[in-house]
CSV table of C-alpha atoms and ligand atoms in Angstrom, one decimal:
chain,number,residue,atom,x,y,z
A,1,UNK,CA,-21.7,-5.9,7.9
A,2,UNK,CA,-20.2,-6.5,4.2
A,3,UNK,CA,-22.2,-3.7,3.1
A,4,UNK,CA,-20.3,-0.9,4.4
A,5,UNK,CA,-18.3,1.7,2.5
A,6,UNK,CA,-15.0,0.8,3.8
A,7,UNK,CA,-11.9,2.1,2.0
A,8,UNK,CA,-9.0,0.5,4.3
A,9,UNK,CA,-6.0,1.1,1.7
A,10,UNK,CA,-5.1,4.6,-0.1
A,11,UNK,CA,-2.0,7.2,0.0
A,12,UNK,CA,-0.8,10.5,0.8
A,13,UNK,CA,1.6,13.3,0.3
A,14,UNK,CA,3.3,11.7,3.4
A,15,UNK,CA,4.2,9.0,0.5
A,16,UNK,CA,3.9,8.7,-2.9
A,17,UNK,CA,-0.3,10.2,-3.4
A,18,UNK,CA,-1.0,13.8,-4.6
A,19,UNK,CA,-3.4,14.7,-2.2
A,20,UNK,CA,-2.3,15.6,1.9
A,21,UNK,CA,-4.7,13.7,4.9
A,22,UNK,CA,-7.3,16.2,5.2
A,23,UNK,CA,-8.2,16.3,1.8
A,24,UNK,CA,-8.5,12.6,1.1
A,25,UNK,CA,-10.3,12.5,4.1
A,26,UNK,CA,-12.8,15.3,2.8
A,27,UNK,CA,-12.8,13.3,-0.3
A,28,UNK,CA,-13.5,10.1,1.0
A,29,UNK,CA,-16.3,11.1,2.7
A,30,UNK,CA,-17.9,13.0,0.2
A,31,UNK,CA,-17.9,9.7,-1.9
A,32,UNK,CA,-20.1,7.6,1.1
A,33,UNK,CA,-17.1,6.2,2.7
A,34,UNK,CA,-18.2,5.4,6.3
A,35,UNK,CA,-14.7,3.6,7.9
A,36,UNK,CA,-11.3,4.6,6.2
A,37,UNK,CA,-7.8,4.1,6.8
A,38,UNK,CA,-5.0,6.1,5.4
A,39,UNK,CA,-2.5,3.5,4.5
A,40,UNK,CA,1.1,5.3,3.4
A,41,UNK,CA,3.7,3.1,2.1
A,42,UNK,CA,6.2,2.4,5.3
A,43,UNK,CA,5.6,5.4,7.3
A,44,UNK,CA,3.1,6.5,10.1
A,45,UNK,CA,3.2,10.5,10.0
A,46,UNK,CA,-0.2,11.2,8.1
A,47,UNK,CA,-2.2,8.8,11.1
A,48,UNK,CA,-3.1,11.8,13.8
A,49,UNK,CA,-3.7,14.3,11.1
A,50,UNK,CA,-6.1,11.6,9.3
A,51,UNK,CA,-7.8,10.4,12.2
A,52,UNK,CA,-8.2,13.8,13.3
A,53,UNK,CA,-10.0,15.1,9.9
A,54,UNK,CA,-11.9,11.7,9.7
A,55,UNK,CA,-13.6,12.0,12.8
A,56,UNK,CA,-14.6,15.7,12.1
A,57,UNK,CA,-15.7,14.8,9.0
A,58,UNK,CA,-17.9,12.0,10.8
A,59,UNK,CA,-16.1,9.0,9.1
A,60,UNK,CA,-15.0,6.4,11.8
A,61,UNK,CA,-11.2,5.3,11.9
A,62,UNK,CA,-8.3,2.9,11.6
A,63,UNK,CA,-5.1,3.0,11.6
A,64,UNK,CA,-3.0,2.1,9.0
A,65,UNK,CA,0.1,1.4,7.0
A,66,UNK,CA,1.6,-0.7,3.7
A,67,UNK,CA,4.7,-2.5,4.4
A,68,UNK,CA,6.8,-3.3,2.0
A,69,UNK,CA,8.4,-7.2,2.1
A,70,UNK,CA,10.4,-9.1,0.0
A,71,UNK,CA,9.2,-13.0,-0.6
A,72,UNK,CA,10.6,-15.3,-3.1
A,73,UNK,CA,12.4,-12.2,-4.3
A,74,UNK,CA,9.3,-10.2,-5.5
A,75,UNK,CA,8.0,-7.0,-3.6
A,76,UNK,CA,5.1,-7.8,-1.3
A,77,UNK,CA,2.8,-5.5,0.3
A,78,UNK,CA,1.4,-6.0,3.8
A,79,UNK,CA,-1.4,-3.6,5.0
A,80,UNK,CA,-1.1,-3.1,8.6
A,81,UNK,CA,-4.8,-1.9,10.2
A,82,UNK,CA,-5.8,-1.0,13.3
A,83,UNK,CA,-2.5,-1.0,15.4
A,84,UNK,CA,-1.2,1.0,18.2
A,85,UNK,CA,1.0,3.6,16.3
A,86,UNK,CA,3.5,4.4,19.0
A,87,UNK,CA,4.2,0.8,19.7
A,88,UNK,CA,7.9,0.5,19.3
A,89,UNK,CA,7.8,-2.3,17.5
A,90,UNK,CA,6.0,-1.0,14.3
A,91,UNK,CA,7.6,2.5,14.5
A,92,UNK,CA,11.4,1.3,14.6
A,93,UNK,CA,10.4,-1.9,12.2
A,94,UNK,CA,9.0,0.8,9.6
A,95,UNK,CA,12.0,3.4,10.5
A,96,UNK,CA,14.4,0.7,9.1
A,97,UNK,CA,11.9,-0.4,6.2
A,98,UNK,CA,12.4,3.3,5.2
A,99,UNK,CA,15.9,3.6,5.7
A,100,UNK,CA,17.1,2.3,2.4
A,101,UNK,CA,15.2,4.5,-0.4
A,102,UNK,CA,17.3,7.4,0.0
A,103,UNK,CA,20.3,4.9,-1.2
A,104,UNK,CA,18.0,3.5,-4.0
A,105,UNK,CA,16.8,6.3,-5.4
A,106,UNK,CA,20.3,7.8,-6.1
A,107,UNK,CA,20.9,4.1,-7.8
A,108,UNK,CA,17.9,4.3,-9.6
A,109,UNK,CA,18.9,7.9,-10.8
A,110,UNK,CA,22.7,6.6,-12.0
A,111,UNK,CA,20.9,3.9,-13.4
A,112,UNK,CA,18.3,6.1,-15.6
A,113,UNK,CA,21.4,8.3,-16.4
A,114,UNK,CA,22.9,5.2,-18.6
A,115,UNK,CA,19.9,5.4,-20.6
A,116,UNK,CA,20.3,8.9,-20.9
A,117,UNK,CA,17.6,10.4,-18.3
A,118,UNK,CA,19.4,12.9,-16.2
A,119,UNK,CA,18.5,14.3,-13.4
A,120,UNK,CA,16.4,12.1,-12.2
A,121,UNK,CA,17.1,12.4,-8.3
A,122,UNK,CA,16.5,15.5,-8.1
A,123,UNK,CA,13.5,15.6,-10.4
A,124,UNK,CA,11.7,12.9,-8.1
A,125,UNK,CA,12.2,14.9,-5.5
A,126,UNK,CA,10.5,17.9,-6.1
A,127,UNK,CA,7.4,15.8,-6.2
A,128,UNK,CA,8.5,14.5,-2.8
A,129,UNK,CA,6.4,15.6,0.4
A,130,UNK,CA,7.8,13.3,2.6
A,131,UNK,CA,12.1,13.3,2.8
A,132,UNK,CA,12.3,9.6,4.0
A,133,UNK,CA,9.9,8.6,1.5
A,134,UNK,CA,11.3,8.7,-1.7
A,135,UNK,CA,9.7,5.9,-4.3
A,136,UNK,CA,9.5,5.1,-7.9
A,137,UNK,CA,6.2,7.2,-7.8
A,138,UNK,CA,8.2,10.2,-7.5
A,139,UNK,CA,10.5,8.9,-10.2
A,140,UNK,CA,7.8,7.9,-12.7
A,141,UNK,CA,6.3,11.5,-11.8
A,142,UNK,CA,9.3,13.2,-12.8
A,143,UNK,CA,9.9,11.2,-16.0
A,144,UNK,CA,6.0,12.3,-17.3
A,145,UNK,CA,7.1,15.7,-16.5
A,146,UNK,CA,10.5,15.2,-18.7
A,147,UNK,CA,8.3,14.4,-21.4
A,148,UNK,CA,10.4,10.7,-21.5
A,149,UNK,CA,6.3,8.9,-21.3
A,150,UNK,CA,3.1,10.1,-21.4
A,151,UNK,CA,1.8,8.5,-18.1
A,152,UNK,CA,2.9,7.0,-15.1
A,153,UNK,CA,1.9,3.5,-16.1
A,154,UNK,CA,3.9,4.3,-19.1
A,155,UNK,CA,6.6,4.8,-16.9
A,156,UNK,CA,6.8,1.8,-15.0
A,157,UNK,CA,6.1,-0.7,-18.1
A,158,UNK,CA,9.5,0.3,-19.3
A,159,UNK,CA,11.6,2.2,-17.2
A,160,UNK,CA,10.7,0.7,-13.8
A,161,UNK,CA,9.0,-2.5,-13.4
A,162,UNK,CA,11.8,-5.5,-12.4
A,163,UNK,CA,14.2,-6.3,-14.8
A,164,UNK,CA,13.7,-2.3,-16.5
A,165,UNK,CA,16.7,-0.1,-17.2
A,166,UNK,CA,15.8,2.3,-13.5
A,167,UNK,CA,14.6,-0.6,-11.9
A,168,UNK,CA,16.8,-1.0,-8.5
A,169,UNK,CA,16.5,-4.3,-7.1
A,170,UNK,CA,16.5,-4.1,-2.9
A,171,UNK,CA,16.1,-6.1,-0.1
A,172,UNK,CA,12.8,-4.6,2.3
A,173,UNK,CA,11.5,-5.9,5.6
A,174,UNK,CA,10.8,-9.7,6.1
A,175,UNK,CA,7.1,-11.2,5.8
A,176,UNK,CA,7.3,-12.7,9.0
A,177,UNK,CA,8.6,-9.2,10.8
A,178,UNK,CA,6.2,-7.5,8.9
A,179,UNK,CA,3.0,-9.1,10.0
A,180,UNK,CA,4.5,-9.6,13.9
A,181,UNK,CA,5.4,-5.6,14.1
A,182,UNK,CA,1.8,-4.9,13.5
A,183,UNK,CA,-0.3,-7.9,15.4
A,184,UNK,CA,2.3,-7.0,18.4
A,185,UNK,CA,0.8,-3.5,18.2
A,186,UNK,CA,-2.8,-4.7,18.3
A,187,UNK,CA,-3.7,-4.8,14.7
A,188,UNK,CA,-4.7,-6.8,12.0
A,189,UNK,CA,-2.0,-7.7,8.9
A,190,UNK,CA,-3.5,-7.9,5.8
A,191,UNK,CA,-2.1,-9.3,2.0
A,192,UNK,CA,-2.5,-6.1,-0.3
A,193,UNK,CA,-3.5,-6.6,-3.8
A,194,UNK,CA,-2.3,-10.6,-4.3
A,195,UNK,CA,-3.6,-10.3,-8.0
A,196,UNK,CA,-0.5,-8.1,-8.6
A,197,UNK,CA,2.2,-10.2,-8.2
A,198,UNK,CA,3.9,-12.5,-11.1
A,199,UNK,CA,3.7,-15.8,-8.6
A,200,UNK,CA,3.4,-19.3,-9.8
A,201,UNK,CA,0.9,-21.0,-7.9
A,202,UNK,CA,3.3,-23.0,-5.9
A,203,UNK,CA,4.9,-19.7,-4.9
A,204,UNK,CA,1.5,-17.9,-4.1
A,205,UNK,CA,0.4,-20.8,-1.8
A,206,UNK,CA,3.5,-20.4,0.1
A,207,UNK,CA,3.1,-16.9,0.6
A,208,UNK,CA,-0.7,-17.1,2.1
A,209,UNK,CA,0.6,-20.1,3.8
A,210,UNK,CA,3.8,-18.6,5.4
A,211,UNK,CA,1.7,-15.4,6.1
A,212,UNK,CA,-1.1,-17.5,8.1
A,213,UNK,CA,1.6,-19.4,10.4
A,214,UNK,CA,3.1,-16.0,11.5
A,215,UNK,CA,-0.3,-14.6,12.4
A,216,UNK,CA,-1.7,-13.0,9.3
A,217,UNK,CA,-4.9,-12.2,9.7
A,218,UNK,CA,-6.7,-10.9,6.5
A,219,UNK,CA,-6.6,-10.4,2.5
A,220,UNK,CA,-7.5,-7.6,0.2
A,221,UNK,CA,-10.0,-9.2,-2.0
A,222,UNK,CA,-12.0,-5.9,-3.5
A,223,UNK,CA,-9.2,-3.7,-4.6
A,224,UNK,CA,-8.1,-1.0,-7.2
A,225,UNK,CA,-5.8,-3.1,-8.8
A,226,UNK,CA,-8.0,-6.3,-9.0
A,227,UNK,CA,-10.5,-7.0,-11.7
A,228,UNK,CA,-13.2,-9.4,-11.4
A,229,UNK,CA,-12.1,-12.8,-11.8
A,230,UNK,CA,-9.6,-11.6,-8.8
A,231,UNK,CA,-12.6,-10.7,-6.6
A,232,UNK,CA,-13.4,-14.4,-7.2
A,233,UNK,CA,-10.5,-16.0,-6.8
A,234,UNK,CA,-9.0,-13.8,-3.7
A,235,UNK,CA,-12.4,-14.6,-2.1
A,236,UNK,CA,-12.0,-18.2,-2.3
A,237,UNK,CA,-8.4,-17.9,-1.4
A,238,UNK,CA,-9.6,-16.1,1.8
A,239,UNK,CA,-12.4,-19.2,2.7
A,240,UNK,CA,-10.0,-21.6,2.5
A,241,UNK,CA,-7.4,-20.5,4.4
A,242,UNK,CA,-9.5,-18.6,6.9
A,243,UNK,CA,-8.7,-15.0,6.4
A,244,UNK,CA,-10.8,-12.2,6.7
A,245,UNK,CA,-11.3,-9.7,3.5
A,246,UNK,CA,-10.6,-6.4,3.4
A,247,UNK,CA,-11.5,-3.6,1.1
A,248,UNK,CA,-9.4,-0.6,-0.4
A,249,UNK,CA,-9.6,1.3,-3.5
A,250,UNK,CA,-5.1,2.2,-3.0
A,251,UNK,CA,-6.2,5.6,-4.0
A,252,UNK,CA,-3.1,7.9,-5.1
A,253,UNK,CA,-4.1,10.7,-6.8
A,254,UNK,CA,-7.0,11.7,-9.1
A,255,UNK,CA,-5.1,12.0,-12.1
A,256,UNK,CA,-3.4,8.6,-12.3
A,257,UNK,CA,-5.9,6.0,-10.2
A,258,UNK,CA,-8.8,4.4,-12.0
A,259,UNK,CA,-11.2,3.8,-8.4
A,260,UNK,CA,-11.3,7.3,-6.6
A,261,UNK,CA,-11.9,6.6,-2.6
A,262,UNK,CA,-14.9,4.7,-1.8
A,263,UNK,CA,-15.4,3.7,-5.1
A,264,UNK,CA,-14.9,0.2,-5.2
A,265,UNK,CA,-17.8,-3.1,-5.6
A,266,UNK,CA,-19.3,-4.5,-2.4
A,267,UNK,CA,-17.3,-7.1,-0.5
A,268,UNK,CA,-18.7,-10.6,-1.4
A,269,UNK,CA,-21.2,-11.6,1.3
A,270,UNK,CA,-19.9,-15.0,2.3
A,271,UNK,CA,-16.7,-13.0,3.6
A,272,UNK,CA,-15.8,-12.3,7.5
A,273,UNK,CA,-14.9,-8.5,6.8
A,274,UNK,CA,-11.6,-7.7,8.1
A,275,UNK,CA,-13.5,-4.6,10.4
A,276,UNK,CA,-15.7,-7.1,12.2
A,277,UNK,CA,-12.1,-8.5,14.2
A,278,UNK,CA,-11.1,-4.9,14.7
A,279,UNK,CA,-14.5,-3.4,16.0
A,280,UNK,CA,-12.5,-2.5,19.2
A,281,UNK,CA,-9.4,-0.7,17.4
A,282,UNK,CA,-12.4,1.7,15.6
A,283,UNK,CA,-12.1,5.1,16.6
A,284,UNK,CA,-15.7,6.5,16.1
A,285,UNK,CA,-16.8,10.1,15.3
A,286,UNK,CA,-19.1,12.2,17.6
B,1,AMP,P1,8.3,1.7,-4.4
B,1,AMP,O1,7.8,1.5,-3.0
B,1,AMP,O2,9.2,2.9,-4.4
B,1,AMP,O3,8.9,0.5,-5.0
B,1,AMP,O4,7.1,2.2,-5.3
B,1,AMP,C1,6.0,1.3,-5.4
B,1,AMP,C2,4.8,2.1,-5.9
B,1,AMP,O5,4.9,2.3,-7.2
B,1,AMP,C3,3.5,1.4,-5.7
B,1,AMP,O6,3.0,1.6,-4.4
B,1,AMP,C4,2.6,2.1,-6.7
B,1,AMP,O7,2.1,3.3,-6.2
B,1,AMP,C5,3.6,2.4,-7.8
B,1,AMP,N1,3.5,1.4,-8.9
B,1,AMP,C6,4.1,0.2,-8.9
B,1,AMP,N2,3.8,-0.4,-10.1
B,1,AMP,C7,3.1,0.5,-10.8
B,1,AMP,C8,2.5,0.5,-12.2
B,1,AMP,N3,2.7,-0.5,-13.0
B,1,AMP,N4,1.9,1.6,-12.6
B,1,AMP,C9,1.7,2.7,-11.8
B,1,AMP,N5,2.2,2.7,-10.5
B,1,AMP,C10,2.9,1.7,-10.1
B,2,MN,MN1,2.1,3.5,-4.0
B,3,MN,MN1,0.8,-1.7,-2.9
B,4,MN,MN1,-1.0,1.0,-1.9
């Protein structure tokens, strides 16, 4: 069961990827991927087109999402997979998740003003597809466009990364809300990408620890953003403190990710896949 092409993390143009559901589904699936969830950043619109195109495109289903949390005052995400997604308790949770970036993004537009980037709200959102969804994506974007960096990675290393002249600090949902909005909907919460925050080791045990006791269920340990000595580490991380693994490129685009859908290593085999506790929540083609 490890060896399956399951891409369970990745975005759309109902957040801050380049590409719209059907055509990451199409995508997807033209690169082998067998089970796939599309996973936007706080926000369930893209799940009935998604599920609609996967299934005719013969891929099976999950649902998803990526909350964002704060934790010892860093940004965590949480992938949500497999819930109900019109149980109140994950739409409204996510409708408030959303409700500050329209706020932010006008700070973080006075902010890159000081530094003398104008325009920057409305420049972010032209590459908007999704009104309640404006993020730094858009922004970084925008500022490639301006000619202020040459790529989006650029762009965050020194405009928008913590502690970075349009960097916004703001307060999103709470881990243990997070995780109990989507295990009260039926499906499985998830840690995305742990190698990417700055933690101390004291701070990450606390956060797989704390995630556990509210019902956590699983941890990205093959992803985009982690390179091998991650796959290692995340998978011992998920033996000891008995969390399934999951599996997801976090696909945005093909001009700015480095893993295109389905493109990612093999889970490691010792692993409870995160799929095998949601085998009931698949929706299955044909
Ligand atoms: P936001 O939710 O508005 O804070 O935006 C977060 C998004 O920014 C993430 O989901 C990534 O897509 C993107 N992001 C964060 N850090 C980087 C980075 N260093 N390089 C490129 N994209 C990044
Ligand atoms: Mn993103
Ligand atoms: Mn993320
Ligand atoms: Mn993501």
């Amino acid at each position: 069961m490890s060896i399956l092409n399951a891409d369970l993390h990745c975005h759309s143009t109902v957040s801050d990827g380049t590409l719209d559901p059907e055509t990451l589904a199409a995508r997807a699936r033209a690169n082998g991927v067998e089970l796939w969830a599309l996973t936007d950043h706080d926000e369930l619109a893209g799940q009935a087109r998604a599920r609609q195109a996967a299934l005719a495109a013969g891929m099976a289903y999950l649902t998803g999402t990526e909350i964002s949390v704060t934790f010892a005052g860093e940004t965590v995400h949480i992938v949500g997979l497999g819930f109900d997604e019109a149980h109140p308790a994950i739409v409204e949770g996510l409708a408030r998740t959303r409700g500050g970036r329209e706020l932010r993004a006008r700070d973080m537009a006075a902010e890159l003003l000081k530094v003398g980037i104008p325009g920057a709200y409305e420049g972010a959102l032209k590459y908007v597809g999704n009104p309640d969804l404006i993020s730094r994506t858009h922004f970084a974007r925008f500022l490639v466009e301006a000619g202020v960096c040459g790529d989006t990675s650029e762009v965050f290393r020194k405009y928008l990364a913590d502690g970075k002249p349009g960097f916004v600090p703001h307060r999103w949902a709470q881990l243990g809300d997070a995780v109990r909005w989507i295990t009260e909907a039926g499906g499985a919460a998830v840690i995305a990408h742990p190698g990417r925050y700055r933690f101390t080791p004291t701070e990450e045990f606390a956060l797989f620890s704390e995630f556990k006791a509210h019902g956590g269920q699983g941890v990205e340990v093959v992803t985009g953003s982690h390179n091998a000595a991650d796959f290692v580490k995340y998978a011992e991380m998920a033996g000891e403190f008995g969390l399934a693994a999951s599996r997801g490129s976090d696909f945005h685009s093909p001009a700015e990710s480095r893993i295109d859908l389905g493109g990612l290593p093999w889970l490691p085999g010792a692993l409870t896949p995160v799929w095998e506790l949601l085998d009931h929540r698949i929706t299955r083609p044909g």
